[in-house]
Amino acid sequence: MEILDILAALSDHFFLRVGEFGFKIWELITPANILILFGATILGIVFGALPGLTATLGVALLTTLTYGIDNNTAFIALLAIYVGAVYGGSYASILLNIPGTAAAAATAVDGYPLALRGEGGRALGMTTTASLIGTVFGLLCLILIAPMIIDLALKFTTFEKFWLAMFGITISGTLTSRDLVYKGWIAGLIGLWLACIGQEQLQTFPRYTQDLPELQGGIEVVPVLIGAFGIPQIIKVLRNRAALGKPAEFKRILPEFKTIARNLHHIFRSSGLGVFIGAIPGIGEDIAGWVSYGVAKNTSRHPETFGKGEVKAVVSTECANNACIGGALIPLLTLGIPGSPPAAMLLGALMLHDVTPGPMIEFENPGFIMGFTAILLLAACAMWISGMVLAKQVVKVLKIPPSLFMPIIGVLCVIGSYALGLQIINLYLMVPVGIVAYFLTEMEYPIAPLVIGVILGPMADENLRRGLMVANGDITEFFTRPWCIGLIVIIGLTIMTQIPAIRRAVERSWNRFAGGFVRPTDGNE
Amino acid sequence: MEKDALRRADFKTGLTLIAFSLWFLAITLAFMPFRETYAGVENVWYVSPWIFPSIVLTLLLVLSVILTVNAVLRGAYGDVIEVPDGRLARFRLTRLGSLMMMALALASAAGLVFLVINIEKKIAFTIEEAQWLADPSTAEIFSWWDPFAIIPLVATSLVLILSLAILVAAAKRGQAAGSVLNGDGQWYRDEAFIRFAVIVLLFVELVYLLIPRVDFFVAVLAFLSTFTVCFHLDRADIIRRWMVLYLAIGAGVLLAFPTGLAGMVNGAIPHLTDVLILLAVVALMVVQWRETAADAAMRADYRTCLIIAWVTPSILTPVFRFGLLVPLPHEGAVVMFLHEVRYLLRQAGVLDLLSTGL
């Protein structure tokens, strides 16, 4: 009977939550919101489709436009452009073999060969439906996992929060570095240092302000991020004369439900991977796409077909990069740590609208996560409908030369940076930050850890000193609490496994260990 | 970037980051309160504002050193080979030699920083509390002109300058190492670099000169006209004229505003500087339009550039100023004109009609 009672309570809870979710969606469906939803989604698809424009930049520029609007409408616009941009990257990948966004880079490998075979419409249909499924999977994980993370995070004290911030920097730097791993750590440390500029929180001592009153409040995150993501893209796209090329032709776009049904196991695996990678701070959709591609290829019975127009490759990458959206929102909303660069921009937008992400979010804004997830579902549906109906019109945008739309983006970056705080110093900082970010990306420094550093810097600084205050200067408190030890071990392992000598030693030990289970054979057996 | 070029870039970046972290570490240690009272509150070391930046900068210093050494070991500063004309080069350094020279440069830089901090006791912690940093025998307070301060300062500076000079000279003379500092050729003539420089110049002039002083509409019009023409058209003469005009506008703003000339001019006739810039831009548009008459394709491209240059600020200015109610950085001739238009429309009841219709 007890089991029946528990089941009854669970099902009551479940149906209550479903009812609550449905009510949230009903509240959001107004003519103005629907108009903004579809407008922002199409804008997002255009941003994603055009090489050089990214989801992060789209969210950043729209943040300035939605500043004075009510919260629900603003979040509808921001999430719609985010979802649309992540999906929109597949257009250029499939039709031009040029990824519209980094998230769609893996889609180009098999998507473009499909387009060359005359199956461009089919490929777009698959990516549209796969993106919808991935986004829905991500938001379901958000609803289910967020409460558990919040419960856990409420038990964290200042000591754990300090190590959590350091973990975010370390893991982000490690996983996003394409060249030397410590370049990611260097980028993270630069971000942490930038966060130190301004009056510090505990004693209001001005650090590195050069007696400028404009810097007393520190560096505004959103304008600096606009510079860091906008200006390098403008320079990179226009620095060479390369034209985009003619997009491959395609006929109708169909939902491809049968193909999707045949690849359900790939979809669930890729979506799970996408959510997991999204939940790791600062990693983002591009890594999710490549990891999912790699896993799909390695687990395939015919890996030689990958790279020649393999359907499951396209489905896997698009599911993963869209599921990553929901995954990135999990640490963002529950811990205040963004899971991807666009989520970092969303963090800035949330703060501008007086919503402070973190463990207290449901106490300060009851029902916020449910509402946010409802908006994500609407954005996913709008993305699917727009993709199915308007793909041919959106593709025309790909014919616009970058030399015409990039200068407009430059102006939007300028006015966007100024509009948020109405401070000219934001503009003055945006340009050098953008130029430095350009050089850093050219030298293969990842920008995501820098962004994470700027965001997590205040959290790390305050919690370090607050923890020392609580412990009266005893630093052992940072090293003896259970969760602290766990985080330190993970950070330590992350760093140690990057040291070449240790990696070689581990590989040698593993080969010796594995070799003991494999009997050497000669050719006669 | 190719691996070789990447390692050379790592070498330069590493040195830059080392200098950056040392400099800001010195500022942090010298100017932030450690234990003395601040704002009436007695400080303790563990809430001092320099703790976190010091940790970050120290980690950055360590990683920068690793980056620089790694760049050298992976060939950024490779073995010097014979120079093409056969003469023996001075300051020829082997890999080991270059590593030693770098270590000497680093050590002298660190020593210089330490001396600057300790002279006149700029940092608040006492020598007893930082035994690992200093010899107790130097715990006395020196002034800058004391021989015990001047001699170490000068000596350390000389060592630093000499080691850096040797490194630079060796890099210039050695073929592989020469590329560390000079690059592989005349990089400044490379088209990609020129395009990069033009983009940076366009943004720098827009943000630092035009936006704070010139009407927003006019500034964006000038910026977009020049930007789109430079990168969308292929006619060198047209591009050159637009760049000259844009730079001339920037030079004019740089001269006229700080000297007060613009203030006098605008005092006599309101927003005259904006009108002059607008007229100059429009005049060049008209002149160039006539010059493209012979080439239909060029004219079509030029027309597209002009449309973008006019339409973009025409949409952005009213959207931000009247829609989002964002005061623009500088509201001059055109924005004031739009205000008048809006006032007239409101007087005529057109705006109320539109809002009730919506």
PDB file of N, CA, C and O in Angstrom, chain B residues 266-322:
ATOM      1  N   ASN B 266      29.955  76.079 -33.879  1.00  0.00           N
ATOM      2  CA  ASN B 266      28.597  75.614 -33.577  1.00  0.00           C
ATOM      3  C   ASN B 266      27.837  76.637 -32.752  1.00  0.00           C
ATOM      4  O   ASN B 266      26.606  76.652 -32.772  1.00  0.00           O
ATOM      5  N   GLY B 267      28.582  77.466 -32.027  1.00  0.00           N
ATOM      6  CA  GLY B 267      27.923  78.530 -31.276  1.00  0.00           C
ATOM      7  C   GLY B 267      27.342  79.565 -32.216  1.00  0.00           C
ATOM      8  O   GLY B 267      26.259  80.115 -31.968  1.00  0.00           O
ATOM      9  N   ALA B 268      28.080  79.817 -33.317  1.00  0.00           N
ATOM     10  CA  ALA B 268      27.600  80.805 -34.284  1.00  0.00           C
ATOM     11  C   ALA B 268      26.424  80.263 -35.084  1.00  0.00           C
ATOM     12  O   ALA B 268      25.372  80.911 -35.202  1.00  0.00           O
ATOM     13  N   ILE B 269      26.608  79.070 -35.608  1.00  0.00           N
ATOM     14  CA  ILE B 269      25.510  78.425 -36.368  1.00  0.00           C
ATOM     15  C   ILE B 269      25.357  77.033 -35.763  1.00  0.00           C
ATOM     16  O   ILE B 269      26.262  76.204 -35.861  1.00  0.00           O
ATOM     17  N   PRO B 270      24.217  76.739 -35.138  1.00  0.00           N
ATOM     18  CA  PRO B 270      24.063  75.450 -34.439  1.00  0.00           C
ATOM     19  C   PRO B 270      24.275  74.263 -35.363  1.00  0.00           C
ATOM     20  O   PRO B 270      23.810  74.255 -36.508  1.00  0.00           O
ATOM     21  N   HIS B 271      25.032  73.276 -34.866  1.00  0.00           N
ATOM     22  CA  HIS B 271      25.259  72.007 -35.564  1.00  0.00           C
ATOM     23  C   HIS B 271      25.931  72.208 -36.921  1.00  0.00           C
ATOM     24  O   HIS B 271      25.752  71.386 -37.829  1.00  0.00           O
ATOM     25  N   LEU B 272      26.717  73.257 -37.060  1.00  0.00           N
ATOM     26  CA  LEU B 272      27.352  73.506 -38.365  1.00  0.00           C
ATOM     27  C   LEU B 272      28.330  72.390 -38.728  1.00  0.00           C
ATOM     28  O   LEU B 272      28.444  71.999 -39.887  1.00  0.00           O
ATOM     29  N   THR B 273      29.057  71.882 -37.729  1.00  0.00           N
ATOM     30  CA  THR B 273      30.038  70.818 -38.017  1.00  0.00           C
ATOM     31  C   THR B 273      29.329  69.588 -38.578  1.00  0.00           C
ATOM     32  O   THR B 273      29.817  68.974 -39.538  1.00  0.00           O
ATOM     33  N   ASP B 274      28.179  69.229 -38.017  1.00  0.00           N
ATOM     34  CA  ASP B 274      27.434  68.075 -38.538  1.00  0.00           C
ATOM     35  C   ASP B 274      27.012  68.315 -39.982  1.00  0.00           C
ATOM     36  O   ASP B 274      27.118  67.417 -40.838  1.00  0.00           O
ATOM     37  N   VAL B 275      26.532  69.516 -40.236  1.00  0.00           N
ATOM     38  CA  VAL B 275      26.061  69.846 -41.598  1.00  0.00           C
ATOM     39  C   VAL B 275      27.219  69.782 -42.588  1.00  0.00           C
ATOM     40  O   VAL B 275      27.084  69.242 -43.696  1.00  0.00           O
ATOM     41  N   LEU B 276      28.383  70.300 -42.177  1.00  0.00           N
ATOM     42  CA  LEU B 276      29.546  70.288 -43.069  1.00  0.00           C
ATOM     43  C   LEU B 276      29.969  68.857 -43.399  1.00  0.00           C
ATOM     44  O   LEU B 276      30.263  68.524 -44.557  1.00  0.00           O
ATOM     45  N   ILE B 277      29.990  68.018 -42.388  1.00  0.00           N
ATOM     46  CA  ILE B 277      30.400  66.616 -42.616  1.00  0.00           C
ATOM     47  C   ILE B 277      29.376  65.940 -43.524  1.00  0.00           C
ATOM     48  O   ILE B 277      29.728  65.221 -44.477  1.00  0.00           O
ATOM     49  N   LEU B 278      28.095  66.179 -43.252  1.00  0.00           N
ATOM     50  CA  LEU B 278      27.039  65.569 -44.072  1.00  0.00           C
ATOM     51  C   LEU B 278      27.169  66.014 -45.522  1.00  0.00           C
ATOM     52  O   LEU B 278      27.072  65.203 -46.453  1.00  0.00           O
ATOM     53  N   LEU B 279      27.415  67.312 -45.716  1.00  0.00           N
ATOM     54  CA  LEU B 279      27.541  67.831 -47.087  1.00  0.00           C
ATOM     55  C   LEU B 279      28.744  67.212 -47.786  1.00  0.00           C
ATOM     56  O   LEU B 279      28.676  66.878 -48.984  1.00  0.00           O
ATOM     57  N   ALA B 280      29.835  67.062 -47.053  1.00  0.00           N
ATOM     58  CA  ALA B 280      31.036  66.473 -47.667  1.00  0.00           C
ATOM     59  C   ALA B 280      30.754  65.044 -48.110  1.00  0.00           C
ATOM     60  O   ALA B 280      31.136  64.632 -49.222  1.00  0.00           O
ATOM     61  N   VAL B 281      30.079  64.291 -47.247  1.00  0.00           N
ATOM     62  CA  VAL B 281      29.775  62.892 -47.584  1.00  0.00           C
ATOM     63  C   VAL B 281      28.840  62.824 -48.792  1.00  0.00           C
ATOM     64  O   VAL B 281      29.066  62.065 -49.741  1.00  0.00           O
ATOM     65  N   VAL B 282      27.811  63.651 -48.770  1.00  0.00           N
ATOM     66  CA  VAL B 282      26.846  63.645 -49.889  1.00  0.00           C
ATOM     67  C   VAL B 282      27.533  64.073 -51.183  1.00  0.00           C
ATOM     68  O   VAL B 282      27.298  63.496 -52.253  1.00  0.00           O
ATOM     69  N   ALA B 283      28.394  65.076 -51.085  1.00  0.00           N
ATOM     70  CA  ALA B 283      29.095  65.560 -52.293  1.00  0.00           C
ATOM     71  C   ALA B 283      29.921  64.443 -52.915  1.00  0.00           C
ATOM     72  O   ALA B 283      29.889  64.235 -54.142  1.00  0.00           O
ATOM     73  N   LEU B 284      30.649  63.713 -52.079  1.00  0.00           N
ATOM     74  CA  LEU B 284      31.460  62.626 -52.630  1.00  0.00           C
ATOM     75  C   LEU B 284      30.573  61.521 -53.208  1.00  0.00           C
ATOM     76  O   LEU B 284      30.906  60.927 -54.233  1.00  0.00           O
ATOM     77  N   MET B 285      29.452  61.273 -52.559  1.00  0.00           N
ATOM     78  CA  MET B 285      28.515  60.260 -53.104  1.00  0.00           C
ATOM     79  C   MET B 285      28.092  60.648 -54.514  1.00  0.00           C
ATOM     80  O   MET B 285      28.078  59.819 -55.430  1.00  0.00           O
ATOM     81  N   VAL B 286      27.747  61.925 -54.684  1.00  0.00           N
ATOM     82  CA  VAL B 286      27.264  62.387 -55.992  1.00  0.00           C
ATOM     83  C   VAL B 286      28.384  62.315 -57.039  1.00  0.00           C
ATOM     84  O   VAL B 286      28.185  61.827 -58.157  1.00  0.00           O
ATOM     85  N   VAL B 287      29.566  62.779 -56.662  1.00  0.00           N
ATOM     86  CA  VAL B 287      30.701  62.781 -57.596  1.00  0.00           C
ATOM     87  C   VAL B 287      31.023  61.358 -58.040  1.00  0.00           C
ATOM     88  O   VAL B 287      31.203  61.075 -59.226  1.00  0.00           O
ATOM     89  N   GLN B 288      31.061  60.425 -57.068  1.00  0.00           N
ATOM     90  CA  GLN B 288      31.399  59.030 -57.388  1.00  0.00           C
ATOM     91  C   GLN B 288      30.289  58.367 -58.198  1.00  0.00           C
ATOM     92  O   GLN B 288      30.559  57.518 -59.040  1.00  0.00           O
ATOM     93  N   TRP B 289      29.084  58.776 -57.941  1.00  0.00           N
ATOM     94  CA  TRP B 289      27.947  58.230 -58.690  1.00  0.00           C
ATOM     95  C   TRP B 289      28.115  58.541 -60.163  1.00  0.00           C
ATOM     96  O   TRP B 289      27.892  57.688 -61.031  1.00  0.00           O
ATOM     97  N   ARG B 290      28.518  59.776 -60.467  1.00  0.00           N
ATOM     98  CA  ARG B 290      28.736  60.164 -61.860  1.00  0.00           C
ATOM     99  C   ARG B 290      29.881  59.378 -62.457  1.00  0.00           C
ATOM    100  O   ARG B 290      29.834  58.977 -63.619  1.00  0.00           O
ATOM    101  N   GLU B 291      30.896  59.127 -61.675  1.00  0.00           N
ATOM    102  CA  GLU B 291      32.075  58.439 -62.227  1.00  0.00           C
ATOM    103  C   GLU B 291      31.804  56.975 -62.524  1.00  0.00           C
ATOM    104  O   GLU B 291      32.562  56.345 -63.269  1.00  0.00           O
ATOM    105  N   THR B 292      30.781  56.414 -61.925  1.00  0.00           N
ATOM    106  CA  THR B 292      30.480  54.992 -62.171  1.00  0.00           C
ATOM    107  C   THR B 292      29.483  54.824 -63.304  1.00  0.00           C
ATOM    108  O   THR B 292      29.004  53.723 -63.550  1.00  0.00           O
ATOM    109  N   ALA B 293      29.163  55.921 -64.018  1.00  0.00           N
ATOM    110  CA  ALA B 293      28.135  55.851 -65.069  1.00  0.00           C
ATOM    111  C   ALA B 293      28.533  54.865 -66.170  1.00  0.00           C
ATOM    112  O   ALA B 293      27.683  54.205 -66.758  1.00  0.00           O
ATOM    113  N   ALA B 294      29.829  54.767 -66.432  1.00  0.00           N
ATOM    114  CA  ALA B 294      30.270  53.951 -67.572  1.00  0.00           C
ATOM    115  C   ALA B 294      30.158  52.459 -67.297  1.00  0.00           C
ATOM    116  O   ALA B 294      30.092  51.645 -68.223  1.00  0.00           O
ATOM    117  N   ASP B 295      30.144  52.076 -66.042  1.00  0.00           N
ATOM    118  CA  ASP B 295      30.199  50.646 -65.698  1.00  0.00           C
ATOM    119  C   ASP B 295      28.910  50.287 -64.964  1.00  0.00           C
ATOM    120  O   ASP B 295      28.734  50.653 -63.805  1.00  0.00           O
ATOM    121  N   ALA B 296      28.024  49.556 -65.624  1.00  0.00           N
ATOM    122  CA  ALA B 296      26.709  49.266 -65.045  1.00  0.00           C
ATOM    123  C   ALA B 296      26.815  48.405 -63.792  1.00  0.00           C
ATOM    124  O   ALA B 296      26.127  48.646 -62.787  1.00  0.00           O
ATOM    125  N   ALA B 297      27.696  47.409 -63.846  1.00  0.00           N
ATOM    126  CA  ALA B 297      27.849  46.509 -62.687  1.00  0.00           C
ATOM    127  C   ALA B 297      28.408  47.279 -61.484  1.00  0.00           C
ATOM    128  O   ALA B 297      27.926  47.127 -60.348  1.00  0.00           O
ATOM    129  N   MET B 298      29.393  48.113 -61.773  1.00  0.00           N
ATOM    130  CA  MET B 298      29.991  48.914 -60.693  1.00  0.00           C
ATOM    131  C   MET B 298      28.954  49.850 -60.104  1.00  0.00           C
ATOM    132  O   MET B 298      28.877  50.040 -58.889  1.00  0.00           O
ATOM    133  N   ARG B 299      28.152  50.457 -60.991  1.00  0.00           N
ATOM    134  CA  ARG B 299      27.130  51.379 -60.524  1.00  0.00           C
ATOM    135  C   ARG B 299      26.109  50.659 -59.633  1.00  0.00           C
ATOM    136  O   ARG B 299      25.680  51.205 -58.619  1.00  0.00           O
ATOM    137  N   ALA B 300      25.741  49.442 -60.033  1.00  0.00           N
ATOM    138  CA  ALA B 300      24.773  48.678 -59.224  1.00  0.00           C
ATOM    139  C   ALA B 300      25.348  48.396 -57.840  1.00  0.00           C
ATOM    140  O   ALA B 300      24.658  48.554 -56.819  1.00  0.00           O
ATOM    141  N   ASP B 301      26.621  48.004 -57.805  1.00  0.00           N
ATOM    142  CA  ASP B 301      27.259  47.732 -56.506  1.00  0.00           C
ATOM    143  C   ASP B 301      27.343  49.008 -55.672  1.00  0.00           C
ATOM    144  O   ASP B 301      27.087  49.002 -54.462  1.00  0.00           O
ATOM    145  N   TYR B 302      27.711  50.102 -56.337  1.00  0.00           N
ATOM    146  CA  TYR B 302      27.843  51.371 -55.622  1.00  0.00           C
ATOM    147  C   TYR B 302      26.497  51.804 -55.070  1.00  0.00           C
ATOM    148  O   TYR B 302      26.391  52.299 -53.935  1.00  0.00           O
ATOM    149  N   ARG B 303      25.451  51.592 -55.879  1.00  0.00           N
ATOM    150  CA  ARG B 303      24.106  51.934 -55.428  1.00  0.00           C
ATOM    151  C   ARG B 303      23.738  51.149 -54.188  1.00  0.00           C
ATOM    152  O   ARG B 303      23.173  51.663 -53.231  1.00  0.00           O
ATOM    153  N   THR B 304      24.071  49.860 -54.185  1.00  0.00           N
ATOM    154  CA  THR B 304      23.780  49.018 -53.011  1.00  0.00           C
ATOM    155  C   THR B 304      24.485  49.565 -51.779  1.00  0.00           C
ATOM    156  O   THR B 304      23.908  49.634 -50.686  1.00  0.00           O
ATOM    157  N   CYS B 305      25.739  49.960 -51.950  1.00  0.00           N
ATOM    158  CA  CYS B 305      26.495  50.516 -50.816  1.00  0.00           C
ATOM    159  C   CYS B 305      25.809  51.776 -50.292  1.00  0.00           C
ATOM    160  O   CYS B 305      25.674  51.962 -49.068  1.00  0.00           O
ATOM    161  N   LEU B 306      25.365  52.633 -51.190  1.00  0.00           N
ATOM    162  CA  LEU B 306      24.729  53.879 -50.752  1.00  0.00           C
ATOM    163  C   LEU B 306      23.401  53.602 -50.060  1.00  0.00           C
ATOM    164  O   LEU B 306      23.069  54.253 -49.047  1.00  0.00           O
ATOM    165  N   ILE B 307      22.667  52.641 -50.581  1.00  0.00           N
ATOM    166  CA  ILE B 307      21.376  52.304 -49.957  1.00  0.00           C
ATOM    167  C   ILE B 307      21.602  51.845 -48.517  1.00  0.00           C
ATOM    168  O   ILE B 307      20.932  52.285 -47.579  1.00  0.00           O
ATOM    169  N   ILE B 308      22.591  50.962 -48.349  1.00  0.00           N
ATOM    170  CA  ILE B 308      22.872  50.469 -46.998  1.00  0.00           C
ATOM    171  C   ILE B 308      23.328  51.610 -46.098  1.00  0.00           C
ATOM    172  O   ILE B 308      22.923  51.720 -44.944  1.00  0.00           O
ATOM    173  N   ALA B 309      24.163  52.496 -46.642  1.00  0.00           N
ATOM    174  CA  ALA B 309      24.690  53.599 -45.839  1.00  0.00           C
ATOM    175  C   ALA B 309      23.573  54.537 -45.391  1.00  0.00           C
ATOM    176  O   ALA B 309      23.628  55.081 -44.283  1.00  0.00           O
ATOM    177  N   TRP B 310      22.557  54.733 -46.210  1.00  0.00           N
ATOM    178  CA  TRP B 310      21.454  55.634 -45.846  1.00  0.00           C
ATOM    179  C   TRP B 310      20.374  54.937 -45.042  1.00  0.00           C
ATOM    180  O   TRP B 310      19.859  55.489 -44.055  1.00  0.00           O
ATOM    181  N   VAL B 311      20.014  53.737 -45.438  1.00  0.00           N
ATOM    182  CA  VAL B 311      18.867  53.058 -44.803  1.00  0.00           C
ATOM    183  C   VAL B 311      19.185  52.658 -43.358  1.00  0.00           C
ATOM    184  O   VAL B 311      18.332  52.795 -42.470  1.00  0.00           O
ATOM    185  N   THR B 312      20.394  52.183 -43.127  1.00  0.00           N
ATOM    186  CA  THR B 312      20.726  51.690 -41.777  1.00  0.00           C
ATOM    187  C   THR B 312      20.569  52.765 -40.707  1.00  0.00           C
ATOM    188  O   THR B 312      19.840  52.551 -39.722  1.00  0.00           O
ATOM    189  N   PRO B 313      21.202  53.937 -40.840  1.00  0.00           N
ATOM    190  CA  PRO B 313      20.982  54.936 -39.783  1.00  0.00           C
ATOM    191  C   PRO B 313      19.565  55.484 -39.790  1.00  0.00           C
ATOM    192  O   PRO B 313      19.066  55.906 -38.738  1.00  0.00           O
ATOM    193  N   SER B 314      18.914  55.454 -40.972  1.00  0.00           N
ATOM    194  CA  SER B 314      17.527  55.938 -41.030  1.00  0.00           C
ATOM    195  C   SER B 314      16.594  55.064 -40.212  1.00  0.00           C
ATOM    196  O   SER B 314      15.574  55.535 -39.710  1.00  0.00           O
ATOM    197  N   ILE B 315      16.935  53.790 -40.089  1.00  0.00           N
ATOM    198  CA  ILE B 315      16.116  52.883 -39.265  1.00  0.00           C
ATOM    199  C   ILE B 315      16.589  52.918 -37.811  1.00  0.00           C
ATOM    200  O   ILE B 315      15.789  53.039 -36.878  1.00  0.00           O
ATOM    201  N   LEU B 316      17.892  52.847 -37.625  1.00  0.00           N
ATOM    202  CA  LEU B 316      18.413  52.734 -36.257  1.00  0.00           C
ATOM    203  C   LEU B 316      18.133  53.978 -35.421  1.00  0.00           C
ATOM    204  O   LEU B 316      17.771  53.881 -34.243  1.00  0.00           O
ATOM    205  N   THR B 317      18.281  55.160 -36.033  1.00  0.00           N
ATOM    206  CA  THR B 317      18.149  56.400 -35.250  1.00  0.00           C
ATOM    207  C   THR B 317      16.741  56.536 -34.661  1.00  0.00           C
ATOM    208  O   THR B 317      16.609  56.704 -33.440  1.00  0.00           O
ATOM    209  N   PRO B 318      15.683  56.452 -35.454  1.00  0.00           N
ATOM    210  CA  PRO B 318      14.361  56.576 -34.828  1.00  0.00           C
ATOM    211  C   PRO B 318      14.008  55.397 -33.920  1.00  0.00           C
ATOM    212  O   PRO B 318      13.357  55.587 -32.891  1.00  0.00           O
ATOM    213  N   VAL B 319      14.463  54.177 -34.289  1.00  0.00           N
ATOM    214  CA  VAL B 319      14.132  53.021 -33.436  1.00  0.00           C
ATOM    215  C   VAL B 319      14.727  53.203 -32.044  1.00  0.00           C
ATOM    216  O   VAL B 319      14.059  53.025 -31.022  1.00  0.00           O
ATOM    217  N   PHE B 320      16.015  53.560 -31.993  1.00  0.00           N
ATOM    218  CA  PHE B 320      16.656  53.694 -30.687  1.00  0.00           C
ATOM    219  C   PHE B 320      16.206  54.955 -29.957  1.00  0.00           C
ATOM    220  O   PHE B 320      15.952  54.930 -28.760  1.00  0.00           O
ATOM    221  N   ARG B 321      16.077  56.074 -30.722  1.00  0.00           N
ATOM    222  CA  ARG B 321      15.794  57.334 -30.022  1.00  0.00           C
ATOM    223  C   ARG B 321      14.339  57.449 -29.606  1.00  0.00           C
ATOM    224  O   ARG B 321      14.037  57.893 -28.498  1.00  0.00           O
ATOM    225  N   PHE B 322      13.437  57.086 -30.516  1.00  0.00           N
ATOM    226  CA  PHE B 322      12.018  57.308 -30.236  1.00  0.00           C
ATOM    227  C   PHE B 322      11.286  56.028 -29.852  1.00  0.00           C
ATOM    228  O   PHE B 322      10.271  56.093 -29.159  1.00  0.00           O
TER     229      PHE B 322
END
